[in-house]
Short mmCIF file of C-alpha atoms in Angstrom, two decimals:
data_model
loop_
_atom_site.label_atom_id
_atom_site.label_comp_id
_atom_site.label_asym_id
_atom_site.label_seq_id
_atom_site.Cartn_x
_atom_site.Cartn_y
_atom_site.Cartn_z
CA UNK A 1 6.88 -11.95 12.02
CA UNK A 2 5.78 -12.71 8.45
CA UNK A 3 7.74 -15.40 6.64
CA UNK A 4 5.71 -14.68 3.50
CA UNK A 5 8.27 -11.91 2.98
CA UNK A 6 11.16 -14.35 2.47
CA UNK A 7 12.60 -14.29 -1.05
CA UNK A 8 11.56 -17.05 -3.46
CA UNK A 9 13.02 -17.34 -6.96
CA UNK A 10 10.38 -17.67 -9.66
CA UNK A 11 10.48 -19.53 -12.96
CA UNK A 12 11.75 -16.34 -14.61
CA UNK A 13 14.79 -16.34 -12.33
CA UNK A 14 13.69 -13.30 -10.33
CA UNK A 15 13.41 -13.31 -6.57
CA UNK A 16 10.21 -12.05 -5.02
CA UNK A 17 8.57 -12.34 -1.60
CA UNK A 18 6.69 -15.62 -1.26
CA UNK A 19 3.30 -13.87 -1.13
CA UNK A 20 3.78 -12.52 -4.66
CA UNK A 21 3.28 -16.01 -6.13
CA UNK A 22 -0.18 -16.57 -4.69
CA UNK A 23 -1.92 -15.27 -7.84
CA UNK A 24 -0.78 -13.64 -11.12
CA UNK A 25 -2.37 -10.37 -10.05
CA UNK A 26 -0.09 -10.34 -7.00
CA UNK A 27 3.02 -11.01 -9.09
CA UNK A 28 2.11 -8.21 -11.47
CA UNK A 29 1.33 -5.87 -8.60
CA UNK A 30 4.67 -6.56 -6.96
CA UNK A 31 6.57 -6.15 -10.23
CA UNK A 32 4.80 -3.06 -11.54
CA UNK A 33 3.56 -1.08 -8.53
CA UNK A 34 4.70 -2.28 -5.17
CA UNK A 35 7.20 -0.02 -3.44
CA UNK A 36 6.89 3.03 -5.67
CA UNK A 37 7.16 5.90 -3.18
CA UNK A 38 3.76 7.57 -3.16
CA UNK A 39 3.57 11.18 -2.04
CA UNK A 40 0.54 12.56 -3.86
CA UNK A 41 -2.84 12.81 -2.21
CA UNK A 42 -4.68 10.83 -4.91
CA UNK A 43 -2.45 7.75 -4.76
CA UNK A 44 -2.23 7.72 -0.97
CA UNK A 45 -5.99 8.05 -0.59
CA UNK A 46 -6.63 5.18 -3.00
CA UNK A 47 -4.10 2.99 -1.21
CA UNK A 48 -5.62 3.63 2.22
CA UNK A 49 -9.11 3.05 0.85
CA UNK A 50 -8.06 -0.29 -0.65
CA UNK A 51 -6.51 -1.33 2.67
CA UNK A 52 -9.74 -0.44 4.47
CA UNK A 53 -11.63 -2.65 2.03
CA UNK A 54 -9.09 -5.45 2.54
CA UNK A 55 -9.90 -6.11 6.21
CA UNK A 56 -11.06 -9.73 6.45
CA UNK A 57 -10.27 -10.36 2.76
CA UNK A 58 -7.26 -11.35 0.69
CA UNK A 59 -5.30 -8.63 -1.06
CA UNK A 60 -5.70 -10.39 -4.39
CA UNK A 61 -9.49 -10.08 -4.05
CA UNK A 62 -9.11 -6.32 -3.70
CA UNK A 63 -6.73 -6.06 -6.65
CA UNK A 64 -9.07 -8.10 -8.84
CA UNK A 65 -11.88 -5.64 -8.07
CA UNK A 66 -9.83 -2.45 -8.13
CA UNK A 67 -10.93 -1.26 -11.57
CA UNK A 68 -14.57 -1.73 -10.56
CA UNK A 69 -13.97 0.06 -7.27
CA UNK A 70 -12.44 2.97 -9.16
CA UNK A 71 -15.55 3.26 -11.31
CA UNK A 72 -17.93 2.98 -8.38
CA UNK A 73 -15.98 5.46 -6.24
CA UNK A 74 -15.48 8.21 -8.82
CA UNK A 75 -11.89 7.27 -9.58
CA UNK A 76 -11.08 7.56 -5.88
CA UNK A 77 -11.40 11.34 -6.13
CA UNK A 78 -11.07 12.67 -2.58
CA UNK A 79 -13.47 15.56 -3.10
CA UNK A 80 -16.06 13.46 -4.96
CA UNK A 81 -16.10 10.71 -2.32
CA UNK A 82 -16.20 13.28 0.48
CA UNK A 83 -19.49 14.57 -0.99
CA UNK A 84 -21.15 11.15 -0.83
CA UNK A 85 -24.58 11.19 0.76
CA UNK A 86 -26.47 8.28 2.31
CA UNK A 87 -28.04 7.61 -1.08
CA UNK A 88 -24.57 7.43 -2.65
CA UNK A 89 -23.55 4.87 -0.04
CA UNK A 90 -26.65 2.83 -0.88
CA UNK A 91 -25.76 3.03 -4.57
CA UNK A 92 -22.28 1.65 -3.85
CA UNK A 93 -23.69 -1.15 -1.70
CA UNK A 94 -26.14 -2.13 -4.44
CA UNK A 95 -23.35 -2.65 -6.98
CA UNK A 96 -22.33 -6.32 -7.05
CA UNK A 97 -18.98 -5.43 -8.62
CA UNK A 98 -17.78 -3.62 -5.49
CA UNK A 99 -17.29 -4.42 -1.80
CA UNK A 100 -20.77 -4.57 -0.30
CA UNK A 101 -19.88 -3.82 3.30
CA UNK A 102 -21.59 -0.76 4.74
CA UNK A 103 -19.01 -0.06 7.46
CA UNK A 104 -16.14 -0.22 4.99
CA UNK A 105 -17.84 2.08 2.48
CA UNK A 106 -18.71 4.55 5.22
CA UNK A 107 -15.11 4.39 6.45
CA UNK A 108 -13.82 5.29 2.98
CA UNK A 109 -16.18 8.28 2.88
CA UNK A 110 -14.94 9.31 6.34
CA UNK A 111 -11.36 8.94 5.12
CA UNK A 112 -12.00 11.27 2.18
CA UNK A 113 -13.40 13.91 4.52
CA UNK A 114 -10.44 13.43 6.87
CA UNK A 115 -8.00 13.92 3.98
CA UNK A 116 -9.70 17.22 3.15
CA UNK A 117 -9.15 18.33 6.75
CA UNK A 118 -5.43 17.48 6.45
CA UNK A 119 -4.82 19.92 3.60
CA UNK A 120 -4.24 23.03 5.77
CA UNK A 121 -1.63 21.01 7.69
CA UNK A 122 0.33 20.02 4.59
CA UNK A 123 -1.87 17.21 3.36
CA UNK A 124 -1.93 13.44 3.71
CA UNK A 125 1.49 13.07 2.11
CA UNK A 126 3.23 15.39 4.55
CA UNK A 127 1.51 13.81 7.54
CA UNK A 128 2.35 10.25 6.50
CA UNK A 129 5.91 10.84 5.29
CA UNK A 130 7.08 12.50 8.49
CA UNK A 131 7.29 8.92 9.83
CA UNK A 132 9.95 8.00 7.25
CA UNK A 133 13.32 7.19 8.82
CA UNK A 134 16.06 6.90 6.14
CA UNK A 135 18.37 5.24 8.68
CA UNK A 136 15.96 2.44 9.50
CA UNK A 137 17.76 -0.88 8.80
CA UNK A 138 16.35 -3.25 6.22
CA UNK A 139 15.25 -6.65 7.61
CA UNK A 140 17.51 -9.56 6.72
CA UNK A 141 14.71 -12.11 6.32
CA UNK A 142 10.94 -12.37 6.50
CA UNK A 143 11.06 -13.28 10.17
CA UNK A 144 12.24 -9.75 10.94
CA UNK A 145 9.30 -8.06 9.22
CA UNK A 146 6.81 -6.82 11.84
CA UNK A 147 3.05 -6.42 11.46
CA UNK A 148 3.08 -3.01 13.16
CA UNK A 149 5.48 -0.55 14.73
CA UNK A 150 5.47 2.35 17.21
CA UNK A 151 5.43 4.70 14.21
CA UNK A 152 2.40 2.98 12.69
CA UNK A 153 0.63 3.28 16.04
CA UNK A 154 1.24 7.04 15.98
CA UNK A 155 0.22 7.39 12.34
CA UNK A 156 -3.02 5.49 12.95
CA UNK A 157 -3.82 7.70 15.92
CA UNK A 158 -3.14 10.82 13.86
CA UNK A 159 -5.36 9.67 10.99
CA UNK A 160 -8.17 8.84 13.42
CA UNK A 161 -7.80 12.28 15.01
CA UNK A 162 -8.61 13.84 11.63
CA UNK A 163 -11.77 11.73 11.40
CA UNK A 164 -10.62 8.55 9.65
CA UNK A 165 -12.18 5.26 10.72
CA UNK A 166 -11.21 1.57 10.76
CA UNK A 167 -7.47 2.26 10.60
CA UNK A 168 -5.36 0.64 13.29
CA UNK A 169 -1.63 0.11 13.71
CA UNK A 170 -1.50 -2.91 11.36
CA UNK A 171 -3.36 -1.16 8.56
CA UNK A 172 -1.16 1.90 9.01
CA UNK A 173 1.97 -0.27 8.83
CA UNK A 174 0.77 -1.99 5.65
CA UNK A 175 0.18 1.49 4.24
CA UNK A 176 3.68 2.60 5.24
CA UNK A 177 5.19 -0.46 3.54
CA UNK A 178 3.15 0.00 0.37
CA UNK A 179 3.93 3.67 -0.17
CA UNK A 180 7.63 3.37 0.67
CA UNK A 181 7.75 4.98 4.10
CA UNK A 182 9.38 1.81 5.46
CA UNK A 183 11.64 -0.57 3.55
CA UNK A 184 10.88 -4.22 4.34
CA UNK A 185 12.53 -5.66 1.25
CA UNK A 186 14.81 -8.57 2.12
CA UNK A 187 17.96 -9.77 0.32
CA UNK A 188 17.16 -12.02 -2.61
CA UNK A 189 14.18 -10.08 -3.94
CA UNK A 190 14.95 -8.39 -7.24
CA UNK A 191 14.09 -4.96 -5.91
CA UNK A 192 16.45 -5.18 -2.95
CA UNK A 193 19.21 -6.65 -5.11
CA UNK A 194 18.82 -4.09 -7.91
CA UNK A 195 18.72 -1.18 -5.51
CA UNK A 196 21.74 -2.41 -3.57
CA UNK A 197 23.72 -2.86 -6.80
CA UNK A 198 22.77 0.55 -8.14
CA UNK A 199 23.29 2.52 -4.95
CA UNK A 200 26.15 0.53 -3.51
CA UNK A 201 24.26 0.04 -0.26
CA UNK A 202 24.62 -3.01 1.90
CA UNK A 203 21.47 -4.71 3.11
CA UNK A 204 21.72 -3.30 6.60
CA UNK A 205 21.17 0.24 5.41
CA UNK A 206 18.03 2.09 4.53
CA UNK A 207 17.42 3.15 0.95
CA UNK A 208 17.07 6.36 -0.98
CA UNK A 209 14.16 7.11 -3.27
CA UNK A 210 14.86 7.01 -6.98
CA UNK A 211 11.36 7.73 -8.16
CA UNK A 212 8.30 9.39 -6.69
CA UNK A 213 4.76 8.84 -7.90
CA UNK A 214 1.54 10.70 -7.31
CA UNK A 215 -0.70 7.82 -8.36
CA UNK A 216 -0.69 4.07 -7.94
CA UNK A 217 0.68 2.32 -10.99
CA UNK A 218 2.45 5.40 -12.31
CA UNK A 219 5.53 3.53 -13.53
CA UNK A 220 5.64 0.57 -15.93
CA UNK A 221 7.34 -2.71 -15.14
CA UNK A 222 9.72 -2.18 -18.08
CA UNK A 223 11.29 0.75 -16.26
CA UNK A 224 13.27 -1.51 -13.96
CA UNK A 225 16.87 -2.04 -15.03
CA UNK A 226 17.00 -5.41 -13.27
CA UNK A 227 14.37 -6.71 -15.69
CA UNK A 228 15.86 -5.25 -18.82
CA UNK A 229 15.80 -1.82 -20.37
CA UNK A 230 15.34 1.60 -18.86
CA UNK A 231 16.67 3.11 -15.69
CA UNK A 232 15.75 1.91 -12.23
CA UNK A 233 12.56 3.66 -11.18
CA UNK A 234 11.31 1.74 -8.17
CA UNK A 235 12.05 1.85 -4.48
CA UNK A 236 12.10 -1.39 -2.54
CA UNK A 237 9.65 -2.61 0.08
CA UNK A 238 6.64 -4.85 0.47
CA UNK A 239 3.13 -4.84 1.83
CA UNK A 240 1.49 -7.99 3.24
CA UNK A 241 -1.32 -9.09 0.92
CA UNK A 242 -3.06 -11.61 3.17
CA UNK A 243 -2.32 -10.32 6.65
CA UNK A 244 -1.28 -7.04 8.15
CA UNK A 245 -4.50 -5.04 8.21
CA UNK A 246 -6.70 -4.57 11.23
CA UNK A 247 -9.78 -6.76 11.24
CA UNK A 248 -12.13 -4.15 12.67
#
């Protein structure tokens, strides 16, 4: 149970999960990226790579270094990272702007190679999204948000079978929350409220997907009708920034 998912109203009058107030980068991430359904290989690979880097760290630390990580890791290009040699790994480890943990860097390289192997079977998106259950009920408060699920156990096992490393059930669940496969948005957060108002759903129901992105950060914050202007373009769910990944 993670009570950091309970809704807290900010100074701007918008409700967000409590974790989103830990640092401005978290608030911006929640408002502008979190919960956009990701289906494309590029965005899903980057998200999983960031979660691998997060183990033992705070999510805000990863977000603050994300632009540097993108530069160091060839824009998170699956094919480019999959070609990394031992000398490339050493180059990444020598860069003080990145995450200088050999096992994590090697795990991201292994993930890229695993994603390549998934392509004949439909790709990472098809493999991950088969665990989406549109009838899954939305939690009513943060105490009902789990850190893992039977589905995340299965997804982690499947990713490992393709050759991925350092991905357990908690990391897989955080991934599922982040890319919209599960909806852990609780009443009182602006995303849950806006989506319920627009779709006419009650909070016990699952949610439909009003926008699909191939890359992280594909939609601007201004696109949300609850904030002002534009049509609603986000789905609703959260990903734990401080906990929820496997410390392996």
